[in-house]
PDB file of C-alpha atoms in Angstrom:
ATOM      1  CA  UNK A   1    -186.684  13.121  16.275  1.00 81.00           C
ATOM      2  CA  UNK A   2    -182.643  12.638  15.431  1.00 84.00           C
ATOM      3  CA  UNK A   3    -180.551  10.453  17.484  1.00 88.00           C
ATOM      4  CA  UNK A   4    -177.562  12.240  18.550  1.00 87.00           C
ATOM      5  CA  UNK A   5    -175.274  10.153  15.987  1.00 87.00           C
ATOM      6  CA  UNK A   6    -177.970  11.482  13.326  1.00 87.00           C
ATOM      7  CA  UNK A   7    -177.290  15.242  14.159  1.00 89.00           C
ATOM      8  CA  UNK A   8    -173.517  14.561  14.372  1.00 89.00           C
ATOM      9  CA  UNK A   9    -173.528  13.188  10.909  1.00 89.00           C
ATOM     10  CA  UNK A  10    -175.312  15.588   9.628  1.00 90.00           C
ATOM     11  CA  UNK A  11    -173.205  18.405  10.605  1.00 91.00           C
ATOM     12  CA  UNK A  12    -169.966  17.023   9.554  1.00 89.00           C
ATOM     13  CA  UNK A  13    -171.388  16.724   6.139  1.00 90.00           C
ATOM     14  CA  UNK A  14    -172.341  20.558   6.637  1.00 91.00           C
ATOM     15  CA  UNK A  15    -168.449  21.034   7.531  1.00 91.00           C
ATOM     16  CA  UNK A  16    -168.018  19.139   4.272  1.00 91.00           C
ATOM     17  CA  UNK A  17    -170.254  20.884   2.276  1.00 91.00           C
ATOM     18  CA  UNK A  18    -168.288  24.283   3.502  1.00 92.00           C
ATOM     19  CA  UNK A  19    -165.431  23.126   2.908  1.00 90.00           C
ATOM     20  CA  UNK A  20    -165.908  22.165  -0.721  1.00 90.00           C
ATOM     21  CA  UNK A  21    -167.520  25.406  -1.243  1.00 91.00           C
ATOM     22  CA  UNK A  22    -164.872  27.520   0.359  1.00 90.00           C
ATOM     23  CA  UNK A  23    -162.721  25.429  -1.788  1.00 90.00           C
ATOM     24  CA  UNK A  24    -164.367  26.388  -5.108  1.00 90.00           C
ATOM     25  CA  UNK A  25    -164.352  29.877  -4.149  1.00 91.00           C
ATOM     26  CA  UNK A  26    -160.387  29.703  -3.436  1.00 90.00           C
ATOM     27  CA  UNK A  27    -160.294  28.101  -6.972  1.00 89.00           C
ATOM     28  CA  UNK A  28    -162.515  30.861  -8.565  1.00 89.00           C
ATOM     29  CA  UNK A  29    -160.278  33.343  -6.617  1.00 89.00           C
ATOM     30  CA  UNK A  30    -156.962  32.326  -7.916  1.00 90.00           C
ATOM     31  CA  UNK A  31    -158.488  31.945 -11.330  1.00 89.00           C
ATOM     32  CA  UNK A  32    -159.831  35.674 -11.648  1.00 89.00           C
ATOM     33  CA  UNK A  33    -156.003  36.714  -9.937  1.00 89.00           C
ATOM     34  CA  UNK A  34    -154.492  35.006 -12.879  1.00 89.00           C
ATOM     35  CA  UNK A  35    -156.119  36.318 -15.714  1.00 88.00           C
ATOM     36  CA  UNK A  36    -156.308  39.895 -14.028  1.00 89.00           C
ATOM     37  CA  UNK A  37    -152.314  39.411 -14.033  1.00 88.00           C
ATOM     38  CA  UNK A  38    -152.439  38.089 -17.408  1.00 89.00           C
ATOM     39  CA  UNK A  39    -154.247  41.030 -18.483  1.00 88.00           C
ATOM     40  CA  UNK A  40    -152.298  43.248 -16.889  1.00 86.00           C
ATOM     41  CA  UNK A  41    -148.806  41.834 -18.189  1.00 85.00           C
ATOM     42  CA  UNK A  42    -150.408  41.949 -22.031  1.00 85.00           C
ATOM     43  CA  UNK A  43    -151.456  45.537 -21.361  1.00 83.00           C
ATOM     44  CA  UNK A  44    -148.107  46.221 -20.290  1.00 78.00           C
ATOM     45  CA  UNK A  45    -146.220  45.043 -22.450  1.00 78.00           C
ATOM     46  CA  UNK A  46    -148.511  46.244 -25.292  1.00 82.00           C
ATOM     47  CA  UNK A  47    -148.087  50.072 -23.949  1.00 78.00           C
ATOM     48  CA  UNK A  48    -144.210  49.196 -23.968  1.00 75.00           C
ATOM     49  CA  UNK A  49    -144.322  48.383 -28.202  1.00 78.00           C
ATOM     50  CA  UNK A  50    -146.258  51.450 -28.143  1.00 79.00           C
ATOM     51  CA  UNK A  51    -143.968  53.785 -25.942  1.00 76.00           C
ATOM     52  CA  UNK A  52    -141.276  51.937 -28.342  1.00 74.00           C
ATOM     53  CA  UNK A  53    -142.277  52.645 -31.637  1.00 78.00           C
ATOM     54  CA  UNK A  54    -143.292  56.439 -30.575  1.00 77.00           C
ATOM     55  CA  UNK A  55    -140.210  57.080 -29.732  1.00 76.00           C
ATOM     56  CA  UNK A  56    -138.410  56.217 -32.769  1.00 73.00           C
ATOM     57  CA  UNK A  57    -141.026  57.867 -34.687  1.00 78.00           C
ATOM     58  CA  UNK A  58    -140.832  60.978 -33.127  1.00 80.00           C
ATOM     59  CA  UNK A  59    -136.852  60.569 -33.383  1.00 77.00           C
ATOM     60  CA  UNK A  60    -136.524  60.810 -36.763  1.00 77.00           C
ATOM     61  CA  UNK A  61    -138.267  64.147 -37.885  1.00 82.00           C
ATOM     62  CA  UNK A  62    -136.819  65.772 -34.123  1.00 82.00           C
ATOM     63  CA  UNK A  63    -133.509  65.427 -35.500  1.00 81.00           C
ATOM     64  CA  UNK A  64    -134.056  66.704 -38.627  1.00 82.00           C
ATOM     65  CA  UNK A  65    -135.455  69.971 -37.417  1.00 85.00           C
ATOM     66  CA  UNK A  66    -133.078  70.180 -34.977  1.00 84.00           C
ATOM     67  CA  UNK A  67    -129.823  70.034 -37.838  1.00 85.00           C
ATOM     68  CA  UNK A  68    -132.437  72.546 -39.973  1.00 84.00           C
ATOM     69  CA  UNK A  69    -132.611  74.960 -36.966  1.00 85.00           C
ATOM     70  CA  UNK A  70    -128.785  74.744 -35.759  1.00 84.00           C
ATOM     71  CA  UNK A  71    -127.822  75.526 -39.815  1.00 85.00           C
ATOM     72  CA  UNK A  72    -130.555  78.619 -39.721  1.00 85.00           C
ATOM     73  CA  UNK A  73    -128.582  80.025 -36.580  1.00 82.00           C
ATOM     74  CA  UNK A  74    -125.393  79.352 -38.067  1.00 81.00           C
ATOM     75  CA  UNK A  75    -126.276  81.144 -41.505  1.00 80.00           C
ATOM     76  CA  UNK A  76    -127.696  84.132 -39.282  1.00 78.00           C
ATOM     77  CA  UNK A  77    -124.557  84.347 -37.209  1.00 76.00           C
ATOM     78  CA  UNK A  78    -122.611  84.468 -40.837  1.00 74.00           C
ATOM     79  CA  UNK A  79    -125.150  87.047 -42.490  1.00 70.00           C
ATOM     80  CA  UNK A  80    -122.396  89.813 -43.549  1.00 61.00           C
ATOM     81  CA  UNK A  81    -123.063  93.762 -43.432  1.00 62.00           C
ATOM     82  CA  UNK A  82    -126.359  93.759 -41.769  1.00 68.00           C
ATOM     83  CA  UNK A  83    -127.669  97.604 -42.392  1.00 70.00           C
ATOM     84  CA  UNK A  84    -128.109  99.373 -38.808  1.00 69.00           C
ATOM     85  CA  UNK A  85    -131.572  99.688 -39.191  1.00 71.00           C
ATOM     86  CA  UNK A  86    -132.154  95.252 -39.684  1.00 70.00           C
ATOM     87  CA  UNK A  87    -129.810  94.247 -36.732  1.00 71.00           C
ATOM     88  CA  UNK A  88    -132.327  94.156 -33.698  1.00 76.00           C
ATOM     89  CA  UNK A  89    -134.643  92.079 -35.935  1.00 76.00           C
ATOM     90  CA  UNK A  90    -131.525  90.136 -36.820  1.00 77.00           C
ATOM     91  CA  UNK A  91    -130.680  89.512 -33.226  1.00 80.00           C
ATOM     92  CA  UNK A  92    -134.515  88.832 -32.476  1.00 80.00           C
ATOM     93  CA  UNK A  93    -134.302  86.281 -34.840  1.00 81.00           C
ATOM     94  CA  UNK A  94    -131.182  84.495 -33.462  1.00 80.00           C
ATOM     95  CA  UNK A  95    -132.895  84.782 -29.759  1.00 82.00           C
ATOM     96  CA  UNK A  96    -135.691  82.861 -31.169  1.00 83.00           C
ATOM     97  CA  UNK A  97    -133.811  80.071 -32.999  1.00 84.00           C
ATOM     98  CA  UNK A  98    -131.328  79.984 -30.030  1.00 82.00           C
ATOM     99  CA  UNK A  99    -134.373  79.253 -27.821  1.00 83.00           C
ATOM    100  CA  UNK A 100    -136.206  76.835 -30.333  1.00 85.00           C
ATOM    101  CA  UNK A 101    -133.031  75.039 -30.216  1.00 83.00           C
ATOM    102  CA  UNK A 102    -133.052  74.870 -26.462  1.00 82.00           C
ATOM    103  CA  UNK A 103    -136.588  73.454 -26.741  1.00 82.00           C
ATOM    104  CA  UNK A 104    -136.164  70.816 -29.142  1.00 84.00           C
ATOM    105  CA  UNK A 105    -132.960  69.152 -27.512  1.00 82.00           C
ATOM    106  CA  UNK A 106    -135.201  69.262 -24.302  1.00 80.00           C
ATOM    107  CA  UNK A 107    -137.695  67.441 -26.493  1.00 82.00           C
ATOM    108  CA  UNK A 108    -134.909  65.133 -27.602  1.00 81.00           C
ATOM    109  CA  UNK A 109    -134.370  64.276 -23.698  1.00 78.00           C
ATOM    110  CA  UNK A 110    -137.599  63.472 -23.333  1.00 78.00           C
ATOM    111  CA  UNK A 111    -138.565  61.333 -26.552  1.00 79.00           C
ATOM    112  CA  UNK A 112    -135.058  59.482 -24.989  1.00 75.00           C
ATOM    113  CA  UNK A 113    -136.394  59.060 -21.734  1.00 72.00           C
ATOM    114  CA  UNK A 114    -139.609  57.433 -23.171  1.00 71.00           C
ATOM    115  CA  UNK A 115    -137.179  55.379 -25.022  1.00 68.00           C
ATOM    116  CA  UNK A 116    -135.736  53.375 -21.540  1.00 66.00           C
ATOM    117  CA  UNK A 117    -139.389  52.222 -20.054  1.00 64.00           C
ATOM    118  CA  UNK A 118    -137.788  50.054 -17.209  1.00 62.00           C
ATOM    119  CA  UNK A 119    -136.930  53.590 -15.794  1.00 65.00           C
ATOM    120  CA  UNK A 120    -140.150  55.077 -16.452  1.00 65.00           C
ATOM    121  CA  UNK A 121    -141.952  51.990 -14.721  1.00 67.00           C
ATOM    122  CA  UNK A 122    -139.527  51.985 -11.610  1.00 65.00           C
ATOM    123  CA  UNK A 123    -139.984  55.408 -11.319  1.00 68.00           C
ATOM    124  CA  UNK A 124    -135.526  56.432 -11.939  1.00 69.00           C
ATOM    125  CA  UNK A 125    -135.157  59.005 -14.271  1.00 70.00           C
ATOM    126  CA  UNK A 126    -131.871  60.212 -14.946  1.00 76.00           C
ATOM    127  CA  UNK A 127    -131.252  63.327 -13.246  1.00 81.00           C
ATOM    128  CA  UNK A 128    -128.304  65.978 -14.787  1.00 85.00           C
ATOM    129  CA  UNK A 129    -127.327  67.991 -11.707  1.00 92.00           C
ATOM    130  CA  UNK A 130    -124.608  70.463 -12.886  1.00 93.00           C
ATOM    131  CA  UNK A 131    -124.095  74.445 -11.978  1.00 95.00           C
ATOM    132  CA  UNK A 132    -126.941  76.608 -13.371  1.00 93.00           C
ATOM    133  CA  UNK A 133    -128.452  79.839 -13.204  1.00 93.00           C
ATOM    134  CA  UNK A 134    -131.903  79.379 -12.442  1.00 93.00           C
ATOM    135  CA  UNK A 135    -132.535  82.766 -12.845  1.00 93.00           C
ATOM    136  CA  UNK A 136    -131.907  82.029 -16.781  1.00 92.00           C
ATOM    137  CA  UNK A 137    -134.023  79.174 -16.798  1.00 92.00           C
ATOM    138  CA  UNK A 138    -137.076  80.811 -15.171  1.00 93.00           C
ATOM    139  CA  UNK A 139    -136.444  83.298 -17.930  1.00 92.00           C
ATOM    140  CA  UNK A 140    -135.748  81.173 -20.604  1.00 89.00           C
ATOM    141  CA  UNK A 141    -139.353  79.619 -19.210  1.00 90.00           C
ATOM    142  CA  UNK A 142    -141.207  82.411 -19.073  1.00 92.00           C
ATOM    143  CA  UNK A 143    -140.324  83.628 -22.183  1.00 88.00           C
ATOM    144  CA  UNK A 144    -141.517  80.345 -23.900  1.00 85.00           C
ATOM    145  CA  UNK A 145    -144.996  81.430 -22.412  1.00 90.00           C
ATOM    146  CA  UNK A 146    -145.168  84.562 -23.399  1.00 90.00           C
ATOM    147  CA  UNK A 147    -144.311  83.535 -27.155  1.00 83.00           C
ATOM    148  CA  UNK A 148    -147.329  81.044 -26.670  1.00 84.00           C
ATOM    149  CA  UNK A 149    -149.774  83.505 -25.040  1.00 89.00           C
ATOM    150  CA  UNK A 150    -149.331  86.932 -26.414  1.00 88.00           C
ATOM    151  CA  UNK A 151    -152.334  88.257 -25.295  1.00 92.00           C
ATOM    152  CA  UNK A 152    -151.521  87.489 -21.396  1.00 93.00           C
ATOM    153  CA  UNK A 153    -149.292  89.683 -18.869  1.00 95.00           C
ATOM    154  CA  UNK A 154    -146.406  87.375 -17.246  1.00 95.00           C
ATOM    155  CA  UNK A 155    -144.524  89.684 -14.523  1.00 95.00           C
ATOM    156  CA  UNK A 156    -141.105  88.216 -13.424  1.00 93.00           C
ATOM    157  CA  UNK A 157    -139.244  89.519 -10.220  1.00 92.00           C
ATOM    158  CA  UNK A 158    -136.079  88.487  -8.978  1.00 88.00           C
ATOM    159  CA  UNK A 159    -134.661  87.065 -11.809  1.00 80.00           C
ATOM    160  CA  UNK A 160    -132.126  89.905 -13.153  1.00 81.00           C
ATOM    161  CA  UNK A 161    -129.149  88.564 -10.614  1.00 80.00           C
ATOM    162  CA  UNK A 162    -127.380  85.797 -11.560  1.00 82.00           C
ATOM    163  CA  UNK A 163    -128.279  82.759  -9.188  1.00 88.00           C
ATOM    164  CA  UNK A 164    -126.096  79.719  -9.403  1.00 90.00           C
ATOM    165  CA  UNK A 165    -127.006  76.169  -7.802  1.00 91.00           C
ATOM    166  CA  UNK A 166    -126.552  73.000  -8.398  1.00 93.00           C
ATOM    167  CA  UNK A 167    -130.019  71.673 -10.205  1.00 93.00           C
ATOM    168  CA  UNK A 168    -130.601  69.843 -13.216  1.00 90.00           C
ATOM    169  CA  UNK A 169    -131.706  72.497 -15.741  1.00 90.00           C
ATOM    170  CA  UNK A 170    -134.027  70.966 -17.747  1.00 85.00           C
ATOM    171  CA  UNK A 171    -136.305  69.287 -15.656  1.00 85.00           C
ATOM    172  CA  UNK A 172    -136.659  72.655 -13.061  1.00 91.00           C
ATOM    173  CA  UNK A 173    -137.235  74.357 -16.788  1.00 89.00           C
ATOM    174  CA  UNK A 174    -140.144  71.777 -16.768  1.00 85.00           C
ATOM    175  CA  UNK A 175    -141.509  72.332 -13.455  1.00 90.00           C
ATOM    176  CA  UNK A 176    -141.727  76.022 -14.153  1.00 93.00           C
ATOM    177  CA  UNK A 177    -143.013  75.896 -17.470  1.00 91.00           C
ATOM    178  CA  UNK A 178    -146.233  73.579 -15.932  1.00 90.00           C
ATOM    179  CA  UNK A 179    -147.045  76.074 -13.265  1.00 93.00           C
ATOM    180  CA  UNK A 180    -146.889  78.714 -15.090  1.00 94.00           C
ATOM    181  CA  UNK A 181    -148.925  76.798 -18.061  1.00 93.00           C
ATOM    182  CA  UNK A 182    -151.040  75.985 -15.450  1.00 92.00           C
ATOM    183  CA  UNK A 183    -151.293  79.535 -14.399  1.00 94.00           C
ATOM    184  CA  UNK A 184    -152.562  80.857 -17.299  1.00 94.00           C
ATOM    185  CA  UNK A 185    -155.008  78.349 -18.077  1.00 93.00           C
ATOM    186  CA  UNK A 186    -156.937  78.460 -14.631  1.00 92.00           C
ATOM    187  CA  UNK A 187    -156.660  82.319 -14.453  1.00 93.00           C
ATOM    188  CA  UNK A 188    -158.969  85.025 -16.041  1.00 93.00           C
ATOM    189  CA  UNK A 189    -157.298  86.023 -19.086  1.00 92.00           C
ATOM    190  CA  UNK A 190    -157.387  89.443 -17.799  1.00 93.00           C
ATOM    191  CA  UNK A 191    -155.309  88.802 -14.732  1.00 94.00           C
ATOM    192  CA  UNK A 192    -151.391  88.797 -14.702  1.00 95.00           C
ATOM    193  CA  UNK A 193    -149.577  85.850 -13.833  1.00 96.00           C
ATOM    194  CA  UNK A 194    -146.521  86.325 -11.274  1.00 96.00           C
ATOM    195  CA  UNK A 195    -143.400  84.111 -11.366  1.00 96.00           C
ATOM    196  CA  UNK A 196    -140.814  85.422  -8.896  1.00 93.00           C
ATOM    197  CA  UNK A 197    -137.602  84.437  -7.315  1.00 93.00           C
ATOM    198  CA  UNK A 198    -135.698  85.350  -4.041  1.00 90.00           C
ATOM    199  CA  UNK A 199    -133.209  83.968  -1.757  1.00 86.00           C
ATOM    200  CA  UNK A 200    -133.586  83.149   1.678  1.00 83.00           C
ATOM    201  CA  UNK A 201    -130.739  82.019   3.521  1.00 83.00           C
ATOM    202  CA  UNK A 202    -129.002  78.934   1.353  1.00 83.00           C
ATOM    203  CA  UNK A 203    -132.475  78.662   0.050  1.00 87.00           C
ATOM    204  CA  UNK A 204    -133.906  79.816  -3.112  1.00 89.00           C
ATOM    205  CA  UNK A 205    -137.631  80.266  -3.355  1.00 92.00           C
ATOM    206  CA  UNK A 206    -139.682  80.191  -6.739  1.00 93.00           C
ATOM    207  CA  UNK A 207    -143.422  81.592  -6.851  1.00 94.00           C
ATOM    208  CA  UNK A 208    -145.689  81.089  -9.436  1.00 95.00           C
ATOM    209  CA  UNK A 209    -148.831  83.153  -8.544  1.00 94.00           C
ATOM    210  CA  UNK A 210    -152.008  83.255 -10.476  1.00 94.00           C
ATOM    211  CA  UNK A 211    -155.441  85.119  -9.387  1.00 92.00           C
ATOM    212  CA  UNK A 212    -157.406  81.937 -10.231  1.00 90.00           C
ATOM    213  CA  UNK A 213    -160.190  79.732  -8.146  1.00 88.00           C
ATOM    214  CA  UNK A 214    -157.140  77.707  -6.552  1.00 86.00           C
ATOM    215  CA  UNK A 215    -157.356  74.978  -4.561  1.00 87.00           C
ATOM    216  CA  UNK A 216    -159.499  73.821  -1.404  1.00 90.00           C
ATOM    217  CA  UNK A 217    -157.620  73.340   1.949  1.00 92.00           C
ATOM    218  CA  UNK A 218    -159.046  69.616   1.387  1.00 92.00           C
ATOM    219  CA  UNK A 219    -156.737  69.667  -2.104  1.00 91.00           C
ATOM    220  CA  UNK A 220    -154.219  71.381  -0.947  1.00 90.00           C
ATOM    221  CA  UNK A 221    -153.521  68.185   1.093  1.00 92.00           C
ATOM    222  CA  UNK A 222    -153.879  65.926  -1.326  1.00 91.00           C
ATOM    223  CA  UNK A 223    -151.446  67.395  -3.454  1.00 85.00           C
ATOM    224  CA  UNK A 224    -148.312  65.877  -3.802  1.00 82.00           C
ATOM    225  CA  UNK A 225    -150.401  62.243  -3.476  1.00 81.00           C
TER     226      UNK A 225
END
C-alpha cells in the first residue's frame, strides 16, 4: 500500500516524465521543420540556376533563327519578276515564314519570362493588353495546328469578321493553341475538331469542341483547382 504523499510523488514525476517527452518531441519537431525548409530553399534555389542558365541557352540560337528567318522574308519580299505560274507558292512561302516569325518572337516572350523567376514564383506575369483581333489569332492558332497535324480536320466558324478587343494577344494565342492541342490528342483521329467564335452581347465566346471521352462531372469541378 502507498501513502497518499507516495502516490502524489509519483505522479508529479509522471507530469515530469511528460513533460520532458513532449519536450523532445517539440525539439524533434522543429528539427525535421528546419531541414524540410532547408531542403526546400536548396531545391529552390537550385531550380532557379537551372531556369537561369536555360534561358540564356535557349537565347542565343532563338535569336539567331529569328535574324535568319526575318532576312528569308525580306529576300522573298525582294525576289524580282516572279513568273505567274510561281507566285501562289511564293506567297505560301512568305505566309509560312511570316507565321514562323510570329512563333519564335512568342518563344522569345516566353524564354524571357523564364528569365524573371521572382514573377514566375509570385505568380505576376506581365500581361500586354492592347487592341486585337482575336479572330486573327484563333486563326493564326489554328493554322499552327493544322501545319502540325495534317492528317486531322480542324473546322473554324466565326472567325471571318474582324473582332477587336482589348486582350493580350499572345497569351489568348496560347490558351487556344492548348485546347485545341489538347483536342486533337484526346480525340479519335478520325473525328474533327471544332474551334468557333461568336458574340454575345459585349461578350465574345470561344469553343473548342472535340468528340473525345471528356471529362467526369466530378472533374469538371475540379478544374480550374
Amino acid at each position: 500500500a502507498f501513502t497518499a504523499m507516495e502516490i502524489e510523488l509519483a505522479a508529479g514525476f509522471a507530469r515530469m516524465a511528460m513533460a520532458v517527452l513532449d519536450r523532445e518531441q517539440l525539439l524533434s519537431d522543429r528539427a525535421a521543420a528546419q531541414a524540410e525548409v532547408l531542403a526546400l530553399e536548396t531545391t529552390t534555389h537550385r531550380m532557379n540556376e537551372f531556369l537561369s542558365i536555360a534561358s540564356h541557352e535557349l537565347r542565343t540560337p532563338l535569336t539567331s533563327i529569328i535574324a535568319n528567318v526575318q532576312m528569308s522574308a525580306r529576300a522573298v519580299n525582294n525576289l524580282n519578276a516572279i513568273p505567274e505560274s510561281q507566285r501562289p507558292q511564293t506567297e505560301r512561302l512568305h505566309t509560312l515564314l511570316h507565321r514562323t516569325q510570329r512563333q519564335l518572337e512568342r518563344m522569345d516572350r516566353l524564354v524571357g519570362d523564364l528569365l524573371d523567376v521572382s514573377r514566375i514564383a509570385a505568380g505576376k506575369l506581365d500581361l500586354r493588353v492592347e487592341a486585337i483581333d482575336l479572330a486573327a489569332v484563333i486563326r493564326d492558332a489554328v493554322e499552327g495546328q493544322r501545319a502540325a497535324w495534317p492528317d486531322r480536320r480542324i473546322i473554324l466558324t466565326g472567325t471571318r469578321i474582324n473582332c477587336i478587343t482589348q486582350a493580350d494577344g499572345d497569351r489568348v494565342g496560347q490558351v487556344i493553341t492548348n485546347l485545341v492541342t489538347n483536342a486533337l490528342k484526346y480525340s479519335p483521329p478520325d473525328a474533327p475538331v471544332t474551334v468557333g467564335l461568336r458574340t454575345q452581347g459585349n461578350s465574345i465566346r470561344v469553343a473548342v469542341r472535340d468528340q473525345g471521352p471528356g471529362l467526369t462531372t466530378e472533374q469538371q469541378t475540379l478544374l480550374f483547382t
